[in-house]
PDB file of C-alpha atoms and ligand atoms in Angstrom:
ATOM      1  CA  UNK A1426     181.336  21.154 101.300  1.00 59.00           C
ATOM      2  CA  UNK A1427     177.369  21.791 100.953  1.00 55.00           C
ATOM      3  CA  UNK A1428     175.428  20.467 104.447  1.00 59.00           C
ATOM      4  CA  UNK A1429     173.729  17.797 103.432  1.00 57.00           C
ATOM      5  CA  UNK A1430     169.485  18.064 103.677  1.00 55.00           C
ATOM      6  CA  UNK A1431     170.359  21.722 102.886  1.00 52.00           C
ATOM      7  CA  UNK A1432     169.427  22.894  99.048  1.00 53.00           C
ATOM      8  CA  UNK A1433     172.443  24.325  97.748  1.00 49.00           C
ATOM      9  CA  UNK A1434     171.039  27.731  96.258  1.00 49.00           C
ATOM     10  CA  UNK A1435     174.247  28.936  95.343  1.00 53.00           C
ATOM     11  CA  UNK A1436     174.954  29.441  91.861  1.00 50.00           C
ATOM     12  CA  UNK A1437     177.955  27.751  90.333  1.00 50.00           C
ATOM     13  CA  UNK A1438     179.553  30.960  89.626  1.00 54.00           C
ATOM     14  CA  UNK A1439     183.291  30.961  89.426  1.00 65.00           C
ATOM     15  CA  UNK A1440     185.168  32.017  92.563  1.00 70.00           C
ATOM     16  CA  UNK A1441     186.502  34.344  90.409  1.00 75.00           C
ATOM     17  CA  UNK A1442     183.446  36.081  89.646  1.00 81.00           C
ATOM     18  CA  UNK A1443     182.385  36.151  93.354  1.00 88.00           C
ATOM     19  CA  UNK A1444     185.954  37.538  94.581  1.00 93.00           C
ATOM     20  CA  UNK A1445     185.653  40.122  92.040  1.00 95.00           C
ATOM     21  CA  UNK A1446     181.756  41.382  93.045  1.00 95.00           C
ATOM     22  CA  UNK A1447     182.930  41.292  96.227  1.00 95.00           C
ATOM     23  CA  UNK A1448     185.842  44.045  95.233  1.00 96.00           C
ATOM     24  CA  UNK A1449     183.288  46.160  93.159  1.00 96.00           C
ATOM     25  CA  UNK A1450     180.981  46.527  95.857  1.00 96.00           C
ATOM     26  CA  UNK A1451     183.991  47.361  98.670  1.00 96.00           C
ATOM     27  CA  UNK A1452     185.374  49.776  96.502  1.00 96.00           C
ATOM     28  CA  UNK A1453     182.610  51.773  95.157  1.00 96.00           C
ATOM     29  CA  UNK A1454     181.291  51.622  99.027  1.00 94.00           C
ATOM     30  CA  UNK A1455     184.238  53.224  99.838  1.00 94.00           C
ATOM     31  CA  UNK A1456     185.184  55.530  97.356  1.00 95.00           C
ATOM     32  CA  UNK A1457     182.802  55.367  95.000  1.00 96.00           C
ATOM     33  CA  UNK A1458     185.377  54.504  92.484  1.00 97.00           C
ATOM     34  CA  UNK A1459     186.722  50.882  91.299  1.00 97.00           C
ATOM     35  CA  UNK A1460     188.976  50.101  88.833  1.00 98.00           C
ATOM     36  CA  UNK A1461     189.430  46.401  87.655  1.00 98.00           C
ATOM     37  CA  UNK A1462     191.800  45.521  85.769  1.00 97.00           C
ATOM     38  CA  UNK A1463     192.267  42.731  83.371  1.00 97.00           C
ATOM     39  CA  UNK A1464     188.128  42.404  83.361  1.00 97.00           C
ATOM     40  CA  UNK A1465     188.264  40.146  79.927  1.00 97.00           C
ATOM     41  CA  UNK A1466     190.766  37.444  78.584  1.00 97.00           C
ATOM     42  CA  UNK A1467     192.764  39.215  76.339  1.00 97.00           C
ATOM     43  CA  UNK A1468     191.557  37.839  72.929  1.00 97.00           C
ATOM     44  CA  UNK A1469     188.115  39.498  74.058  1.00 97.00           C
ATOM     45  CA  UNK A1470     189.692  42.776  74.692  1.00 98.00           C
ATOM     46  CA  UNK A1471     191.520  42.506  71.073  1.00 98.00           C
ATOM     47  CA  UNK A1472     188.105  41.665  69.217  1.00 98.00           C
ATOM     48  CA  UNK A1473     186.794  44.622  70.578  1.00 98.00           C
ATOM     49  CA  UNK A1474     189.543  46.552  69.704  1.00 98.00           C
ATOM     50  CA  UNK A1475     189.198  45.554  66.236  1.00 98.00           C
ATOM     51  CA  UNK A1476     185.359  46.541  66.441  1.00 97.00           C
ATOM     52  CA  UNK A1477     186.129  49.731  67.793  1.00 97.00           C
ATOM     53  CA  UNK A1478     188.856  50.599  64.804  1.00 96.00           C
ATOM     54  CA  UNK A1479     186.525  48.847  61.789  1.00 96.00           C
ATOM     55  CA  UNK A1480     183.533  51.404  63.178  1.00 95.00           C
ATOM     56  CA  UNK A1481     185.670  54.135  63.406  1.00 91.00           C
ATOM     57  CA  UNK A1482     187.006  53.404  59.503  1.00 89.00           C
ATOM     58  CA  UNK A1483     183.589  53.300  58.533  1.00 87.00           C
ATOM     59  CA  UNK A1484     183.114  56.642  59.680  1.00 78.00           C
ATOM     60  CA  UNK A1485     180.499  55.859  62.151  1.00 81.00           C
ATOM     61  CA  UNK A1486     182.112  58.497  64.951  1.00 88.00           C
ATOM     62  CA  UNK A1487     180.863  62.002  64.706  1.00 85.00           C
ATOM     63  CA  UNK A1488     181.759  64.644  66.769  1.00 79.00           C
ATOM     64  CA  UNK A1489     181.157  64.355  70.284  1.00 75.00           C
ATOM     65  CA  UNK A1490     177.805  66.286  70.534  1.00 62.00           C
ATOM     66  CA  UNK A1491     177.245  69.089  73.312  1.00 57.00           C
ATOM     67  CA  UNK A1492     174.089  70.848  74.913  1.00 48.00           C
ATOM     68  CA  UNK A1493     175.147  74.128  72.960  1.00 47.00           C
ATOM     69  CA  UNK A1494     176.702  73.848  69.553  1.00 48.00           C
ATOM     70  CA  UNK A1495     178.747  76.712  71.204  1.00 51.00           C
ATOM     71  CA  UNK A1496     181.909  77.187  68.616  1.00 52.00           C
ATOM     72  CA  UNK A1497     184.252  76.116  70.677  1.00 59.00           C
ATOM     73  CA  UNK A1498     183.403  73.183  71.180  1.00 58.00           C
ATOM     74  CA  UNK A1499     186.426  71.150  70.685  1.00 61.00           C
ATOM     75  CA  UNK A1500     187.754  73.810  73.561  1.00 67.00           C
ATOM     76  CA  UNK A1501     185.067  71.520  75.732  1.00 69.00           C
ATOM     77  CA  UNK A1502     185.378  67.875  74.564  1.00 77.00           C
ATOM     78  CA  UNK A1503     187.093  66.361  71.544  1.00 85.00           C
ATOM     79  CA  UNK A1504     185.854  62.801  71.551  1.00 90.00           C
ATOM     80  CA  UNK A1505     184.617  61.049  68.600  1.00 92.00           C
ATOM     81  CA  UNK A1506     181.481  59.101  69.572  1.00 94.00           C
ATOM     82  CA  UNK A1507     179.175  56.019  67.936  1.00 95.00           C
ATOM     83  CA  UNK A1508     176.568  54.356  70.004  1.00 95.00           C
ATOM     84  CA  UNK A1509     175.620  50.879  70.044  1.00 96.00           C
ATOM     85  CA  UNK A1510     173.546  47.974  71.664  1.00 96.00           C
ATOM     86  CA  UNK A1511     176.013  45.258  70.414  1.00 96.00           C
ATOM     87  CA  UNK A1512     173.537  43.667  68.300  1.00 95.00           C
ATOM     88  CA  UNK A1513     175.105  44.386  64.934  1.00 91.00           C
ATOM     89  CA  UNK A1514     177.316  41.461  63.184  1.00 89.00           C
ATOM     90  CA  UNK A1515     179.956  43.950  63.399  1.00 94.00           C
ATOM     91  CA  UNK A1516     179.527  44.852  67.163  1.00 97.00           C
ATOM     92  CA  UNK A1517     179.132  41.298  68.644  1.00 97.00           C
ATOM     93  CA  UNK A1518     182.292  41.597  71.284  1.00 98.00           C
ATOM     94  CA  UNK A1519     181.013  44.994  72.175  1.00 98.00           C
ATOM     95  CA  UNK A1520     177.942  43.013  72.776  1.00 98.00           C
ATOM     96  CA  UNK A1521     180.134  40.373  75.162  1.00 98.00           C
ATOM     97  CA  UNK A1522     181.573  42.839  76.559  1.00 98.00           C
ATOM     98  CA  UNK A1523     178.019  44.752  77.735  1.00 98.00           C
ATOM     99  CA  UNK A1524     176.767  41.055  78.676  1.00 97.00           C
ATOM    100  CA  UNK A1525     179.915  40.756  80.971  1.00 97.00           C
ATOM    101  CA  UNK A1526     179.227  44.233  82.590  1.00 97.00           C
ATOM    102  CA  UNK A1527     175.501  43.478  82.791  1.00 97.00           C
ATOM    103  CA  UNK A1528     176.429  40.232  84.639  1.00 96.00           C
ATOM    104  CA  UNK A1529     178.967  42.078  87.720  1.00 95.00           C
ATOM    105  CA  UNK A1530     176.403  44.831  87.784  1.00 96.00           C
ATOM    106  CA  UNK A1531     173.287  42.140  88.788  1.00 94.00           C
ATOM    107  CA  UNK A1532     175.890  40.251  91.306  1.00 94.00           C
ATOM    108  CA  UNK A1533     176.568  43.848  92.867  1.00 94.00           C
ATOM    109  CA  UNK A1534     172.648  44.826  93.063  1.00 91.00           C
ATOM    110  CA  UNK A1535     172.287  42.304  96.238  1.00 83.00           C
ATOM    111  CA  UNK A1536     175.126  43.921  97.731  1.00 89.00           C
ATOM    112  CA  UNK A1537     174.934  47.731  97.684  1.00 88.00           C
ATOM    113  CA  UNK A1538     172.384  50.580  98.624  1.00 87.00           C
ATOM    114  CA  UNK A1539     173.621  52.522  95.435  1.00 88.00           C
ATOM    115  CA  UNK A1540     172.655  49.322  93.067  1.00 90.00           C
ATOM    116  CA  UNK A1541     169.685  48.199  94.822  1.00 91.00           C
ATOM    117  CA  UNK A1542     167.553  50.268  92.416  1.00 94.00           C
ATOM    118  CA  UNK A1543     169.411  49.673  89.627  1.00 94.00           C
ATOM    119  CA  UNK A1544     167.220  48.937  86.281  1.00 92.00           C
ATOM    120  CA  UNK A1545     168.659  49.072  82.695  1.00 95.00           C
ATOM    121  CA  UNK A1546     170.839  51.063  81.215  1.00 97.00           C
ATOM    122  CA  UNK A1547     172.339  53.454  78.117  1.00 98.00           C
ATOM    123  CA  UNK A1548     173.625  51.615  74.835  1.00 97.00           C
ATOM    124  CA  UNK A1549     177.197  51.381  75.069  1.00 98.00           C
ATOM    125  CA  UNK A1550     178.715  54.847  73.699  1.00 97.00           C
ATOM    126  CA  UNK A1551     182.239  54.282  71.762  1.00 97.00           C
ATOM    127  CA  UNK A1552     184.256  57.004  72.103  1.00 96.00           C
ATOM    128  CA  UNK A1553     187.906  58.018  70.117  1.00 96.00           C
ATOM    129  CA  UNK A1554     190.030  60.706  71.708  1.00 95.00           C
ATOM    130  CA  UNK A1555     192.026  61.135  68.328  1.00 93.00           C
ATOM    131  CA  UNK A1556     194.889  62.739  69.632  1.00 93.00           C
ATOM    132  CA  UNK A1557     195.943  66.029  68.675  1.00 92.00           C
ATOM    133  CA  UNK A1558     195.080  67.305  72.656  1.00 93.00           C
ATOM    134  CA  UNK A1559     191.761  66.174  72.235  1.00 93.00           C
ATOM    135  CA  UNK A1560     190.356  66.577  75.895  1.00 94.00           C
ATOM    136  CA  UNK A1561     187.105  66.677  77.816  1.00 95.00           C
ATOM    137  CA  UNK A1562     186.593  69.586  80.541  1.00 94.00           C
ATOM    138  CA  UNK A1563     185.586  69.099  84.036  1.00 96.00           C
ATOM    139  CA  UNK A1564     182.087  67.337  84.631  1.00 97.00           C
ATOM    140  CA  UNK A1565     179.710  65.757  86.478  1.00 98.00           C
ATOM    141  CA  UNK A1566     178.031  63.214  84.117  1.00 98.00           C
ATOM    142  CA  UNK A1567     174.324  63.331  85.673  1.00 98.00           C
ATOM    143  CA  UNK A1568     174.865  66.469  87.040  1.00 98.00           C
ATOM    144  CA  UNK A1569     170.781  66.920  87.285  1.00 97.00           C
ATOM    145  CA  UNK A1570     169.475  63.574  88.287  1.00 97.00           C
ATOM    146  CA  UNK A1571     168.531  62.128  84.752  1.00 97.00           C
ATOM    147  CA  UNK A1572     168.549  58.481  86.325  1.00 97.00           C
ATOM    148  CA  UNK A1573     171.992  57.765  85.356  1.00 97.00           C
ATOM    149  CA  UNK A1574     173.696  56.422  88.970  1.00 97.00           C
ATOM    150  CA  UNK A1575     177.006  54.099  87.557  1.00 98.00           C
ATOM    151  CA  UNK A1576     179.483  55.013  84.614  1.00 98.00           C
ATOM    152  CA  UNK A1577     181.125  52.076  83.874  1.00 98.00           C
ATOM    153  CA  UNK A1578     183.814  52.575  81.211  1.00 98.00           C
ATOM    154  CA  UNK A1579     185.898  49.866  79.422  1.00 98.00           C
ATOM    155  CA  UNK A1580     189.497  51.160  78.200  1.00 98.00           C
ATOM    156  CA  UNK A1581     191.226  49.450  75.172  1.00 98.00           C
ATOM    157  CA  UNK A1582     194.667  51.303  74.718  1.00 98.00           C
ATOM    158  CA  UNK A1583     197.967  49.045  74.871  1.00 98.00           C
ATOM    159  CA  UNK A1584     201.188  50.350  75.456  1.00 97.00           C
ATOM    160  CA  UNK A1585     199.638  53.786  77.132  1.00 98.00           C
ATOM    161  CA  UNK A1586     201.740  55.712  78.793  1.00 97.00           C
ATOM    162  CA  UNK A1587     200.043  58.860  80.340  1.00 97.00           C
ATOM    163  CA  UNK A1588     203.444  60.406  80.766  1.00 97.00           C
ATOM    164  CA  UNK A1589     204.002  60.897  77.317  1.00 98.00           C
ATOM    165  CA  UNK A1590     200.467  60.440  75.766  1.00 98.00           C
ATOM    166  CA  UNK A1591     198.412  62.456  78.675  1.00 98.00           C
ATOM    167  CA  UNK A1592     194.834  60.984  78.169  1.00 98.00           C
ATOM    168  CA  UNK A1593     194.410  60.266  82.010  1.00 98.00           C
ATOM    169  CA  UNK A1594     190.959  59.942  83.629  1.00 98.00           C
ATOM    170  CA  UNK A1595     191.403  62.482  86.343  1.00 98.00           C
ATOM    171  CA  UNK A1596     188.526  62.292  89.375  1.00 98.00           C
ATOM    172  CA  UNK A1597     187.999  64.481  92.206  1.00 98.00           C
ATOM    173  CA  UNK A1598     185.874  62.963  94.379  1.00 96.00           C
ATOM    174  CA  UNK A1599     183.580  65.176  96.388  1.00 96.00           C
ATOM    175  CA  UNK A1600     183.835  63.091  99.800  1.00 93.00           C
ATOM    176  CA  UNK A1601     187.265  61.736  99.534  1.00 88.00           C
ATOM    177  CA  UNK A1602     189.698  64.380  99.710  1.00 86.00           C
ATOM    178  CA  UNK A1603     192.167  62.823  96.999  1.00 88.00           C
ATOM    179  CA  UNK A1604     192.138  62.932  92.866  1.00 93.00           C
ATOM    180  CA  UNK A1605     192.178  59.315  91.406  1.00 95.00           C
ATOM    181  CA  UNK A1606     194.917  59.654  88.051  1.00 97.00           C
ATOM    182  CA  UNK A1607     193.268  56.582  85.865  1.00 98.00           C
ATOM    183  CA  UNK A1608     195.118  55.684  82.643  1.00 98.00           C
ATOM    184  CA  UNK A1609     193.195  54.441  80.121  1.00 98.00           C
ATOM    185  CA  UNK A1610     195.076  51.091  79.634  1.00 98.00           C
ATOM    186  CA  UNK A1611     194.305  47.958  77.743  1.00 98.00           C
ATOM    187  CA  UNK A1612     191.379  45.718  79.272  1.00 98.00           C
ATOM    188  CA  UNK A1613     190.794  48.140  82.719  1.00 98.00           C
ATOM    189  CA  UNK A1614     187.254  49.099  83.380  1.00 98.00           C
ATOM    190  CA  UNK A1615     186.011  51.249  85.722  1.00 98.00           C
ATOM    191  CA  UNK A1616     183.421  52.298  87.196  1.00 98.00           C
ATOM    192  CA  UNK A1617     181.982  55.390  89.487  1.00 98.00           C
ATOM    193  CA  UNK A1618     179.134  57.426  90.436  1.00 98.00           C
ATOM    194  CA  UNK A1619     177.422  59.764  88.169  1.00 98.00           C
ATOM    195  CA  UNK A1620     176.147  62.136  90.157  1.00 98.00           C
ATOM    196  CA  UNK A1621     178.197  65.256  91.757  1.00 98.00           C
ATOM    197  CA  UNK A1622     180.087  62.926  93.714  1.00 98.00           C
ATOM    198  CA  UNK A1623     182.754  62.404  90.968  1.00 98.00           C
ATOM    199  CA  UNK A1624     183.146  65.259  88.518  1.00 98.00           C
ATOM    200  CA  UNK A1625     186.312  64.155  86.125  1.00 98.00           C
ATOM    201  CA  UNK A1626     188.217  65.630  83.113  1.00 97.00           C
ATOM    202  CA  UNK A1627     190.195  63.528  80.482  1.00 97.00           C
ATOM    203  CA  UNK A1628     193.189  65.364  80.203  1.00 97.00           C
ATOM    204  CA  UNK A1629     194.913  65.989  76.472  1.00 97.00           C
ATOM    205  CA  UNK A1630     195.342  63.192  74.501  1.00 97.00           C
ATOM    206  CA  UNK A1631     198.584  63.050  72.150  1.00 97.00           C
ATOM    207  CA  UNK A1632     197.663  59.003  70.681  1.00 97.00           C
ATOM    208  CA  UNK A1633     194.748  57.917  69.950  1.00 97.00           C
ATOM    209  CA  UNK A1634     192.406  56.981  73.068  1.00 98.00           C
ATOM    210  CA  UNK A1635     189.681  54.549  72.320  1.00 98.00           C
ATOM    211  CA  UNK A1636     186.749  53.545  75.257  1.00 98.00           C
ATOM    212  CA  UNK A1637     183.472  52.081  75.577  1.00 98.00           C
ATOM    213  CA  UNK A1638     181.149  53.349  78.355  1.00 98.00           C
ATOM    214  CA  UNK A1639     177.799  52.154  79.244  1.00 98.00           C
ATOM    215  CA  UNK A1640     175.327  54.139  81.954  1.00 98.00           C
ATOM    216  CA  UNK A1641     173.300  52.094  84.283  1.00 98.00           C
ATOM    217  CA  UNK A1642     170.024  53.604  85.302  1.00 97.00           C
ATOM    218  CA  UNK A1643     168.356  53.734  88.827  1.00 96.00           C
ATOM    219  CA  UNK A1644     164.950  52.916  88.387  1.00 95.00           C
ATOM    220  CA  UNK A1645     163.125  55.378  90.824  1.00 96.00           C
ATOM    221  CA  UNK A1646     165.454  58.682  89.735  1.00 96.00           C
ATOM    222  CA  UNK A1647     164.824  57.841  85.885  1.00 96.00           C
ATOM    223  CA  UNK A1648     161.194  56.948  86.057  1.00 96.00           C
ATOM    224  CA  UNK A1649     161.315  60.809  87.656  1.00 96.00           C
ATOM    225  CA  UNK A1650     163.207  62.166  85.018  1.00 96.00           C
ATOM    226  CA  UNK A1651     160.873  60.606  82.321  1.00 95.00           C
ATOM    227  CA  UNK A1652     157.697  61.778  83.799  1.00 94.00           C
ATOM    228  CA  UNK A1653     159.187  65.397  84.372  1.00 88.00           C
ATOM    229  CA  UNK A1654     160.330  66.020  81.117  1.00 80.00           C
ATOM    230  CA  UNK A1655     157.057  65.188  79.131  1.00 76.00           C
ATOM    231  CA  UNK A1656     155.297  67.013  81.866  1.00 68.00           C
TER     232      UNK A1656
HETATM  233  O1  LIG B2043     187.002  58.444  78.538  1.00 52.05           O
HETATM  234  C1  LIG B2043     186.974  58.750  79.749  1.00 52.05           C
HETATM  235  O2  LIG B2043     187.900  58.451  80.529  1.00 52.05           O
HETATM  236  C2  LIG B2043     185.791  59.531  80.303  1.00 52.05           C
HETATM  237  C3  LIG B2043     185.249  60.470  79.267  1.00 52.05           C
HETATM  238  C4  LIG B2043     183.932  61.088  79.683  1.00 52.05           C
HETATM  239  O3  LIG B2043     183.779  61.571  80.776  1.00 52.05           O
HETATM  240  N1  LIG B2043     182.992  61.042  78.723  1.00 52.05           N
HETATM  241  C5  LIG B2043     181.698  61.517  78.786  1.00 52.05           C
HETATM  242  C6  LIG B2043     180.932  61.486  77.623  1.00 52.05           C
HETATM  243  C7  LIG B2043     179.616  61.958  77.653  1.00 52.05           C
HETATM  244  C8  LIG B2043     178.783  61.953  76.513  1.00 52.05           C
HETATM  245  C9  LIG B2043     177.498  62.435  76.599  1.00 52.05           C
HETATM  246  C10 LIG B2043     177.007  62.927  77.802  1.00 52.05           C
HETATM  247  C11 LIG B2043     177.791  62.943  78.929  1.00 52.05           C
HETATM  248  C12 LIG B2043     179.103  62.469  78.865  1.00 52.05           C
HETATM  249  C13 LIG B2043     179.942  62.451  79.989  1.00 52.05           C
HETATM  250  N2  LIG B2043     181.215  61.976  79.944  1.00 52.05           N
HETATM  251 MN1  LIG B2044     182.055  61.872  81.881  1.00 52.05          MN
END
């Protein structure tokens, strides 16, 4: 019940919305990890599933690009990879879907020394594991500090079953002694620190493994990176 006299400054955000900021900014405190599951109604998560496949039928994947062209390259990742702001007609879920990560990522900025600096971010890179084994090595995604500071990636698979389908996000931590075994199911997202802190692998894939991930940047590290590299 607001005091009365005072100016309720509050937003009228759902509970919901609050509850779960205040679980995104606990976990990745803690462990620099957080997985949420169920982040969209499911309708949402089927429109972008249906994105996802219609982009991938019109041949807008290409091979998951590396620093060297080195030959084996599908020995070092085998995704399939568009990118995408979510403006296009054909993308506008993907687009909801960004908005909705956007929106947790601004409540979490008040909150947490990692976020306080955080300032726009990558388009949203689809990626298809297409089976087969396809699998992504040990890595650290900003390795080098290119600004990147959150991965946040949205997971669209029903029915997975790691057992029989590997595909698992594996992530070993740097201060946590423990590995964090993440299957890619239906409507999870996660999200974790770039940097050293969380190198991770995607283990063999035997079904098709669809995802969306988006990069947030922190303002001070990319400005850095920017003025370095024309330098
Ligand atoms: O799909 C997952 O569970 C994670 C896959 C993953 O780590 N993908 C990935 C993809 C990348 C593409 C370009 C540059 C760096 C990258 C780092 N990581
Ligand atoms: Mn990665």
């Amino acid at each position: 019940q607001p005091t009365p006299g005072v100016i309720n400054t509050a937003h009228p955000r759902s509970k919901k919305s609050n509850a779960l900021v205040k679980y995104v900014v606990e976990h990745m405190q803690k462990f620099g990890i957080c997985v949420v599951d169920k982040f969209l109604n499911p309708e949402n998560g089927d429109a972008i599933l249906e994105e996802v496949k219609a982009l991938r039928d019109e041949k807008a994947f290409h091979d998951g690009q590396l620093v060297s062209d080195s030959a084996s390259a599908k020995d070092i990742r085998g995704d399939m990879i568009t990118w995408t702001d979510g403006s296009d007609p054909g993308t506008k879920n993907i687009g909801f879907l960004i908005s909705r990560i956007d929106s947790i990522i601004h409540q979490c900025k008040g909150h947490l020394e990692g976020f306080k600096n955080i300032s726009g971010r990558t388009e949203a890179m689809v990626a298809c594991y297409p089976g087969k084994g396809a699998h992504y090595v040990k890595h650290v995604d900003n390795p080098n500090k290119d600004g990147r500071c959150v991965t946040c990636i949205y997971y669209l698979n029903k029915d997975w079953d790691s057992k029989t389908m590997g595909g698992s996000l594996q992530l070993y931590p740097r201060e946590h002694d423990m590995m964090a075994s993440v299957d890619p199911i239906f409507n999870r997202l996660i999200f974790f620190w770039s940097d050293r802190r969380n190198p991770h692998e995607v283990m063999p894939a035997f079904n098709t493994r669809y995802a969306v991930t988006v990069w947030y940047f922190d303002a001070i590290e990319r400005k850095a990176a920017l003025t370095s590299a024309v330098s």
